[in-house]
Amino acid sequence: MPHNEQSVTIHKVVTFTYLIQDGQDEQVLEQSDLPMSYIHGVDGKMYPSAERAMEGKKVGDVVAVSLSPEEGFGYPDPELMHTEKVENVPDEYCRIGAEAMFENEEGESITMQVTKIENGEVTLDANHPFAGKTVVFRMTVVGVRDATAEEVGSGEVIDAQGTMTMQ
């Protein structure tokens, strides 16, 4: 079967571009024209409902899946929100949408975003920006190929140069 006529089935490397829209007003929240890849039915990196919707699709097909907070980005965790007095926050972070990097107790870097400024306080939030939202995950299939035995064994897609692709 020619490369471009393969269907998405188990052990296929599926390459796609995507768009994430707000489930209520269809506003585009994120768009990636940079293709991403996963191994269908193997690596567990794709949202389960999106992976099910990709089954049987071919290059050029567009798949749209509604992801609830449970299936997608979860619900906001109050422990990931921090409020600080405006005078204790550098000026460059005193605007909605500003992002700052911090280190948690485990030494991991986390990004916090300014989500609210009111009553002399700045709220920083480390939750995913889509937490609590139902979103539409719209994918366009741009490639389907057989996964190699090495890819299936490792659960990682390896590109033509032998390096791992973004997952």
Coordinates of C-alpha atoms in Angstrom, one line a residue:
M1 CA 0.0 0.0 0.0
P2 CA 1.5 3.4 -0.9
H3 CA 2.7 5.5 2.0
N4 CA 0.0 8.2 1.8
E5 CA -2.9 5.6 1.7
Q6 CA -2.1 3.9 5.0
S7 CA -4.8 4.0 7.6
V8 CA -4.2 4.7 11.3
T9 CA -4.1 1.4 13.1
I10 CA -2.1 -0.1 16.0
H11 CA 1.7 0.2 15.6
K12 CA 1.4 3.1 13.1
V13 CA 3.4 6.3 13.6
V14 CA 0.8 9.0 13.2
T15 CA 2.0 12.5 12.5
F16 CA -0.5 15.4 12.9
T17 CA -0.9 19.2 13.3
Y18 CA -3.4 20.5 15.8
L19 CA -5.6 23.3 17.0
I20 CA -7.2 23.6 20.4
Q21 CA -10.4 25.6 20.7
D22 CA -12.4 26.7 23.7
G23 CA -15.4 24.2 23.9
Q24 CA -17.8 27.1 24.6
D25 CA -17.0 29.9 22.2
E26 CA -14.7 28.1 19.8
Q27 CA -11.9 30.7 20.4
V28 CA -8.5 29.3 19.3
L29 CA -6.5 28.7 22.4
E30 CA -3.4 27.0 20.9
Q31 CA -2.3 26.0 17.4
S32 CA 0.6 24.0 16.2
D33 CA 1.6 23.8 12.5
L34 CA 4.7 22.0 13.6
P35 CA 3.9 18.3 13.2
M36 CA 3.8 16.0 16.2
S37 CA 4.0 12.2 16.2
Y38 CA 2.8 9.3 18.4
I39 CA 2.6 5.5 18.1
H40 CA -1.0 4.5 17.7
G41 CA -2.1 2.1 20.4
V42 CA 1.3 1.9 22.0
D43 CA 2.8 4.9 23.8
G44 CA -0.1 6.2 25.8
K45 CA 0.8 9.8 25.1
M46 CA -2.3 10.7 23.1
Y47 CA -5.6 11.5 24.8
P48 CA -7.6 8.2 24.8
S49 CA -10.7 9.7 23.1
A50 CA -8.5 11.4 20.5
E51 CA -6.6 8.2 19.8
R52 CA -9.9 6.3 19.3
A53 CA -11.1 9.0 16.9
M54 CA -7.9 8.7 14.9
E55 CA -8.5 5.0 14.3
G56 CA -8.9 4.3 10.5
K57 CA -8.1 7.9 9.5
K58 CA -5.7 8.7 6.5
V59 CA -3.5 11.6 5.5
G60 CA -5.6 14.7 5.0
D61 CA -8.3 13.6 7.4
V62 CA -9.4 16.1 10.1
V63 CA -10.5 14.8 13.5
A64 CA -12.2 16.9 16.2
V65 CA -12.7 15.6 19.7
S66 CA -14.3 17.4 22.7
L67 CA -12.1 16.9 25.8
S68 CA -13.7 17.5 29.2
P69 CA -11.5 18.6 32.0
E70 CA -11.3 14.9 33.2
E71 CA -10.1 13.8 29.8
G72 CA -7.9 16.8 29.0
F73 CA -6.2 19.3 31.2
G74 CA -7.8 18.5 34.6
Y75 CA -9.3 20.9 37.1
P76 CA -7.5 23.9 38.7
D77 CA -5.6 22.8 41.8
P78 CA -5.8 25.6 44.5
E79 CA -2.4 24.5 45.8
L80 CA -0.9 25.6 42.5
M81 CA -2.1 29.2 43.0
H82 CA -0.3 31.8 45.0
T83 CA -1.2 35.4 46.0
E84 CA 1.4 38.0 46.7
K85 CA 1.2 41.7 47.6
V86 CA 1.8 43.9 44.5
E87 CA 4.7 45.7 46.2
N88 CA 6.5 42.4 46.6
V89 CA 6.2 41.6 42.8
P90 CA 8.7 43.1 40.3
D91 CA 7.0 45.5 37.9
E92 CA 7.5 43.3 34.8
Y93 CA 5.2 40.7 36.4
C94 CA 2.4 43.1 37.4
R95 CA 0.3 42.4 34.3
I96 CA -2.2 39.8 33.4
G97 CA -0.6 37.0 31.4
A98 CA 3.0 37.6 32.5
E99 CA 4.9 34.4 33.2
A100 CA 7.6 33.7 35.8
M101 CA 9.7 30.6 36.3
F102 CA 10.1 29.3 39.9
E103 CA 11.7 26.2 41.4
N104 CA 9.5 23.9 43.5
E105 CA 10.7 21.9 46.6
E106 CA 11.8 19.1 44.3
G107 CA 14.0 21.4 42.3
E108 CA 11.8 21.3 39.2
S109 CA 11.2 24.4 37.2
I110 CA 7.5 25.5 37.1
T111 CA 6.0 28.3 35.1
M112 CA 3.5 30.5 36.9
Q113 CA 1.2 32.9 35.1
V114 CA -0.3 36.1 36.5
T115 CA -4.0 35.5 36.3
K116 CA -5.5 38.3 38.5
I117 CA -4.5 41.6 39.9
E118 CA -6.9 43.1 42.4
N119 CA -7.1 44.7 45.8
G120 CA -3.3 45.2 45.8
E121 CA -2.6 41.5 45.3
V122 CA -1.2 39.6 42.3
T123 CA -2.4 36.0 41.8
L124 CA 0.2 33.6 40.2
D125 CA -1.1 30.3 38.9
A126 CA 0.9 27.2 37.9
N127 CA -2.2 25.3 36.7
H128 CA -2.3 24.5 33.0
P129 CA -4.0 27.5 31.3
F130 CA -6.7 25.1 30.0
A131 CA -7.4 23.5 33.4
G132 CA -11.1 23.4 34.1
K133 CA -12.1 24.0 30.4
T134 CA -13.8 21.7 28.0
V135 CA -11.7 22.1 24.8
V136 CA -12.0 20.9 21.2
F137 CA -8.8 19.1 20.1
R138 CA -8.8 19.3 16.2
M139 CA -6.1 17.3 14.5
T140 CA -5.1 17.1 10.8
V141 CA -3.3 13.8 9.9
V142 CA -0.2 14.7 7.9
G143 CA 1.6 11.3 8.0
V144 CA 1.0 7.6 8.7
R145 CA 3.7 5.0 8.5
D146 CA 4.6 1.6 10.1
A147 CA 6.4 1.9 13.4
T148 CA 9.7 0.2 13.6
A149 CA 10.3 -2.7 16.1
E150 CA 12.6 -0.3 18.0
E151 CA 9.9 2.4 18.2
V152 CA 7.2 -0.1 19.3
G153 CA 9.6 -1.5 21.9
S154 CA 10.6 1.9 23.3
G155 CA 7.2 3.6 22.9
E156 CA 9.1 6.5 21.4
V157 CA 8.9 7.8 17.8
I158 CA 12.3 8.1 16.1
D159 CA 12.6 10.5 13.2
A160 CA 14.5 9.9 10.0
Q161 CA 17.8 11.1 11.5
G162 CA 17.5 8.6 14.4
T163 CA 16.7 11.2 17.0
M164 CA 13.5 11.3 19.2
T165 CA 10.7 13.5 18.0
M166 CA 8.9 15.9 20.3
Q167 CA 6.3 14.0 22.2

